[in-house]
Amino acid sequence: MQQNLSDTVVLLGRTPPTLNALVRDLPDAWTRCNEGDDTWTVYDVIGHLAHGERTDWMPRVRRIFEFGESRPFEPFDRIAQFHESQGKTLSELLDEFAHLRSKNLTELQGLNLRRSDLERRGQHPSFGSVNLSELLATWAAHDMTHLHQISRIMAHQYREAVGPWSKFLGVLHCSGHSASG
Amino acid sequence: MQQNLSDTVVLLGRTPPTLNALVRDLPDAWTRCNEGDDTWTVYDVIGHLAHGERTDWMPRVRRIFEFGESRPFEPFDRIAQFHESQGKTLSELLDEFAHLRSKNLTELQGLNLRRSDLERRGQHPSFGSVNLSELLATWAAHDMTHLHQISRIMAHQYREAVGPWSKFLGVLHCSGHSASG
């Protein structure tokens, strides 16, 4: 299916309450453990999502409107959370993410995008020309990538504990599919 | 990490509100589409989780206490939702799942399990001897398997829409890892 703006906005609005319901005030055993060397904890993922709200999605939407393809997007720092989250609790990161997401969706809806706007093009710093529709679809799919990752990080903590059931649990056979999950 | 009963119970309690926040009243484009031939929709997954609450987890806990290894668990029907969900809305399935999960966790906590109880053994119909601790860990990891699957089903709907970003989105490179996700 093609990106549908109202479906995208609805899904983007679901991620903060979903993450609140899933991980707020969970024991550290679920949120502060990772999948081994150089992998992320749930806490790291929430910091990454908050960073994306500040520097990635809406700034790129604005750049498409302001500069089209003449000025590439700023590269997204996919590990910024390792310094930006320092000193913050998981609850603070969840609040920050929810606040920024809500602000960004208000701004997006204020643009009153028309179908023709979705064809506007911008320049990705590594793979070149993209359009606004692809950027918005990616924003939603990026949330799903990290929900996929969070469910896998938490399941990993019980990798041994499930004993012989491990072969039936798909999530335990997923080793991640990209640098960030 | 080994199964920790209180961590397990906390996580099991999070799944109904998480699924409510994520999928209740979402457009059908997200909940009624699957990943292609013989795959499940989000609606199918919620029906499967509700069926598990009725027939799988607590009935197996009871059987361990009543029969130990002398009487195997009933096999779990992993596709029962295709007839059981008929005529029900997604909201009804979410309500049913939440109600059954809450009832099951109340029953589990009422057992006042001691550490030694977690070593009690039962008989799985296909892979033999398992203990209560493994069953409880699997209950929680099974939730994570299906949250992993739901995030993947929804991301799949934007597989084309994200354009060149697809290579950076791990969830789009996950093809599932077991018969049920």
XYZ file of C-alpha atoms in Angstrom:
362
model
C 0.000 0.000 0.000
C 1.080 3.574 -0.588
C 1.625 5.998 2.249
C -1.726 7.357 3.384
C -1.286 10.543 5.389
C -4.112 9.988 7.834
C -3.104 6.348 8.473
C 0.480 7.516 9.047
C -0.529 10.223 11.496
C -2.779 7.865 13.455
C 0.002 5.298 13.830
C 2.597 7.934 14.787
C 0.246 9.081 17.525
C 0.026 5.551 18.947
C 3.704 5.029 19.651
C 4.077 7.175 22.799
C 1.080 5.613 24.625
C 2.158 2.152 23.462
C 5.648 2.595 24.889
C 4.230 4.036 28.093
C 1.967 1.030 28.520
C 4.766 -1.391 27.729
C 7.857 -0.087 29.514
C 7.209 2.769 31.970
C 8.266 1.680 35.475
C 9.122 -1.836 34.343
C 11.879 -3.522 36.358
C 15.398 -2.693 35.143
C 15.775 -6.362 34.217
C 13.623 -5.581 31.163
C 14.695 -2.042 30.336
C 18.382 -1.819 31.261
C 19.641 -5.061 29.715
C 20.653 -5.438 26.099
C 21.225 -8.308 23.665
C 24.997 -8.494 24.194
C 28.017 -6.558 22.940
C 27.257 -3.273 21.200
C 23.509 -3.708 21.276
C 20.904 -1.390 22.719
C 18.769 -1.542 25.841
C 15.122 -0.475 25.841
C 16.328 2.697 27.587
C 18.698 3.371 24.659
C 15.894 2.870 22.129
C 13.594 5.380 23.837
C 16.439 7.931 23.867
C 16.994 7.276 20.160
C 13.301 7.851 19.395
C 13.331 11.130 21.358
C 16.446 12.260 19.479
C 14.732 11.504 16.165
C 11.830 13.745 17.112
C 14.228 16.603 17.757
C 16.566 16.292 14.808
C 15.299 13.953 12.122
C 11.695 13.861 10.956
C 10.170 17.328 11.113
C 13.463 19.127 10.417
C 13.642 17.073 7.196
C 10.025 17.900 6.322
C 10.857 21.593 6.785
C 13.980 21.303 4.668
C 11.998 19.778 1.802
C 9.656 22.772 1.875
C 12.454 25.322 2.239
C 15.171 23.941 -0.010
C 13.770 21.026 -2.034
C 16.673 19.021 -3.376
C 19.147 21.884 -3.291
C 20.257 21.318 0.292
C 20.596 17.777 1.682
C 19.154 16.743 5.037
C 21.510 16.779 8.009
C 22.783 13.242 8.615
C 20.908 11.572 11.465
C 23.108 10.684 14.438
C 21.902 7.178 15.254
C 23.873 6.913 18.477
C 23.283 10.384 19.917
C 21.275 8.881 22.775
C 24.438 7.518 24.369
C 25.389 11.035 25.446
C 22.013 12.808 25.258
C 20.224 10.451 27.635
C 22.877 10.745 30.320
C 21.388 11.515 33.718
C 17.815 11.048 32.532
C 15.449 8.394 33.835
C 13.446 6.186 31.504
C 10.299 8.039 32.575
C 11.879 11.365 31.640
C 12.806 10.013 28.202
C 9.266 8.679 27.686
C 7.817 12.070 28.662
C 10.247 13.853 26.360
C 9.425 11.541 23.460
C 5.655 11.916 23.988
C 5.900 15.703 24.239
C 8.074 16.056 21.117
C 5.956 13.629 19.091
C 2.784 15.480 19.970
C 4.357 18.827 19.037
C 5.645 17.397 15.767
C 2.286 15.910 14.786
C 0.606 19.248 15.500
C 3.139 20.955 13.251
C 2.707 18.310 10.540
C -1.060 18.641 10.576
C -0.747 22.436 10.514
C 0.956 22.130 7.128
C -2.357 20.943 5.613
C -0.478 18.835 3.130
C -2.106 18.316 -0.240
C -1.545 15.256 -2.373
C 0.806 17.232 -4.612
C 2.935 18.223 -1.603
C 3.658 14.554 -0.954
C 5.536 14.467 -4.244
C 7.900 17.270 -3.198
C 11.467 16.051 -3.229
C 14.433 16.425 -0.920
C 17.990 15.183 -0.847
C 19.080 12.416 1.520
C 22.770 12.805 2.455
C 23.615 9.227 1.558
C 21.102 7.898 -0.942
C 19.959 10.999 -2.787
C 16.546 12.017 -4.015
C 13.524 11.055 -1.915
C 10.040 12.483 -1.636
C 7.951 13.707 1.280
C 5.636 10.717 1.108
C 8.589 8.343 1.538
C 9.892 10.375 4.471
C 6.525 10.224 6.266
C 6.107 6.496 5.609
C 9.615 5.960 6.991
C 8.812 7.901 10.141
C 6.003 5.405 10.908
C 7.970 2.325 9.811
C 10.908 3.495 11.946
C 8.610 3.390 14.998
C 7.711 -0.177 14.060
C 11.396 -1.106 13.648
C 12.038 -0.009 17.192
C 8.952 -1.666 18.638
C 10.168 -4.827 16.885
C 13.572 -4.297 18.473
C 12.149 -3.638 21.961
C 10.094 -6.840 21.899
C 13.219 -8.717 20.835
C 15.443 -7.148 23.530
C 12.944 -8.110 26.222
C 12.444 -11.648 24.893
C 16.239 -12.046 24.811
C 16.326 -11.740 28.604
C 14.417 -15.050 28.784
C 16.371 -16.801 26.030
C 17.642 -19.468 28.443
C 14.693 -19.361 30.811
C 12.193 -20.691 28.251
C 14.084 -23.991 27.929
C 12.910 -26.218 25.060
C 10.204 -23.758 23.957
C 12.856 -21.543 22.364
C 12.475 -23.229 19.007
C 8.796 -22.193 18.811
C 9.387 -18.552 19.700
C 10.126 -16.653 16.515
C 11.421 -13.585 18.319
C 14.300 -15.620 19.802
C 15.469 -16.497 16.303
C 15.580 -12.871 15.177
C 19.058 -11.447 15.438
C 18.130 -7.986 14.195
C 18.493 -6.804 10.679
C 20.240 -3.446 10.776
C 22.730 -1.409 12.775
C 20.010 0.004 14.971
C 17.754 -2.975 15.339
C 18.716 -14.322 33.140
C 16.536 -16.916 34.790
C 12.789 -16.547 34.980
C 11.913 -14.202 37.833
C 8.272 -14.618 38.825
C 7.576 -10.997 39.697
C 9.280 -9.724 36.512
C 7.237 -12.220 34.492
C 3.945 -11.196 36.074
C 4.659 -7.490 35.566
C 5.398 -7.998 31.878
C 2.352 -10.239 31.341
C 0.223 -7.473 32.826
C 1.586 -4.959 30.322
C 0.533 -6.719 27.147
C -3.218 -5.924 27.173
C -2.762 -2.142 27.733
C 0.088 -2.108 25.206
C -2.070 -3.715 22.531
C -4.955 -1.411 23.370
C -2.727 1.638 22.971
C -1.250 0.326 19.746
C -4.138 -1.166 17.762
C -7.610 -0.427 19.169
C -9.652 1.521 16.597
C -6.726 1.750 14.185
C -7.718 1.916 10.504
C -8.263 -1.520 8.921
C -5.266 -0.780 6.677
C -3.099 -1.582 9.710
C -5.103 -4.321 11.403
C -6.795 -6.270 8.616
C -3.865 -6.667 6.226
C -1.287 -9.429 6.461
C 2.196 -10.094 5.079
C 1.021 -12.170 2.106
C -0.093 -15.770 1.572
C -0.849 -17.749 4.722
C 0.309 -15.036 7.097
C -1.615 -13.420 9.918
C -3.215 -10.015 10.309
C -3.024 -8.052 13.561
C -6.649 -9.130 14.097
C -5.595 -12.791 13.795
C -2.776 -12.296 16.311
C -5.097 -10.781 18.940
C -7.483 -13.724 18.493
C -4.546 -16.122 18.916
C -3.490 -14.402 22.155
C -7.046 -14.605 23.520
C -7.214 -18.305 22.622
C -3.936 -18.906 24.468
C -5.380 -17.358 27.613
C -8.309 -19.753 27.458
C -6.563 -22.990 26.577
C -2.802 -22.818 26.925
C -1.031 -21.131 29.818
C -3.067 -21.514 32.995
C -4.551 -24.883 31.989
C -0.952 -26.122 31.664
C 0.015 -24.619 35.030
C -2.950 -26.470 36.575
C -2.006 -29.701 34.867
C 1.524 -29.529 36.278
C 0.070 -29.220 39.787
C -2.554 -31.916 39.241
C -0.694 -34.502 37.203
C 2.999 -33.602 37.069
C 4.571 -35.482 34.200
C 2.028 -38.284 34.185
C -0.433 -36.567 31.861
C 0.822 -34.421 28.954
C -0.536 -30.940 28.231
C -3.257 -30.663 25.602
C -1.657 -29.622 22.303
C -2.152 -25.910 21.659
C -4.205 -25.134 18.560
C -2.180 -22.353 16.988
C -4.777 -21.539 14.345
C -7.939 -21.728 16.447
C -8.495 -17.994 15.996
C -9.509 -18.512 12.374
C -12.828 -19.964 13.535
C -13.042 -18.615 17.099
C -12.735 -14.959 16.121
C -15.492 -15.164 13.534
C -18.056 -12.410 13.928
C -16.035 -10.583 16.575
C -14.647 -7.091 16.188
C -11.047 -6.287 17.011
C -12.254 -4.332 20.049
C -14.162 -7.373 21.290
C -11.048 -9.535 20.933
C -8.949 -6.956 22.795
C -11.521 -6.844 25.599
C -11.646 -10.627 25.733
C -7.861 -10.899 25.855
C -7.572 -8.258 28.598
C -10.293 -9.875 30.679
C -8.840 -13.388 30.390
C -5.285 -12.219 31.063
C -6.362 -10.372 34.179
C -8.280 -13.411 35.435
C -5.318 -15.675 34.713
C -2.822 -13.438 36.510
C -5.123 -13.302 39.535
C -5.264 -17.102 39.543
C -1.479 -17.367 39.109
C -0.805 -14.999 41.976
C -3.341 -16.859 44.116
C -1.151 -19.956 43.849
C 1.513 -18.192 45.966
C 4.223 -20.087 44.144
C 7.370 -20.862 46.090
C 10.750 -21.241 44.494
C 10.489 -25.026 44.783
C 7.170 -24.996 42.903
C 8.932 -23.515 39.883
C 10.873 -26.762 39.587
C 7.712 -28.862 39.294
C 7.664 -30.715 36.030
C 5.063 -31.389 33.382
C 4.964 -33.150 30.042
C 4.830 -31.230 26.771
C 3.017 -33.241 24.077
C 5.813 -32.832 21.550
C 9.083 -32.159 23.351
C 8.635 -33.877 26.699
C 9.657 -32.827 30.167
C 9.526 -29.122 31.030
C 9.247 -27.270 34.306
C 6.866 -24.604 35.576
C 9.514 -21.908 35.433
C 10.052 -22.574 31.710
C 6.305 -22.484 31.076
C 5.950 -19.095 32.783
C 8.975 -17.630 30.986
C 7.493 -18.855 27.706
C 4.168 -17.202 28.442
C 5.954 -13.811 28.635
C 8.274 -14.469 25.690
C 5.276 -15.585 23.619
C 3.728 -12.137 24.174
C 6.963 -10.602 22.914
C 6.973 -12.889 19.859
C 3.563 -11.588 18.901
C 4.383 -7.951 19.599
C 7.409 -8.491 17.359
C 5.112 -9.975 14.731
C 2.530 -7.158 14.999
C 5.189 -4.478 14.506
C 6.431 -6.413 11.468
C 2.936 -6.864 9.972
C 2.263 -3.138 10.263
C 5.664 -2.124 8.854
C 5.060 -4.495 5.930
C 2.133 -2.330 4.806
C 4.654 0.451 4.046
C 7.285 -1.793 2.485
C 7.020 0.005 -0.867
C 5.986 3.371 0.526
C 9.296 3.993 2.322
C 11.247 3.952 -0.955
C 15.035 3.891 -0.560
C 14.852 3.948 3.261
C 13.888 0.269 3.265
C 17.478 -0.846 3.608
C 17.823 1.008 6.929
C 14.645 -0.379 8.470
C 15.476 -3.641 10.168
C 11.860 -4.698 10.556
C 11.452 -4.797 6.765
C 14.239 -7.366 6.538
C 12.621 -9.689 9.065
C 10.653 -12.429 7.396
C 9.479 -14.055 10.605
C 11.108 -16.975 12.260
C 8.412 -19.499 13.079
C 5.048 -20.772 11.883
C 3.211 -18.225 13.950
C 5.433 -15.225 13.618
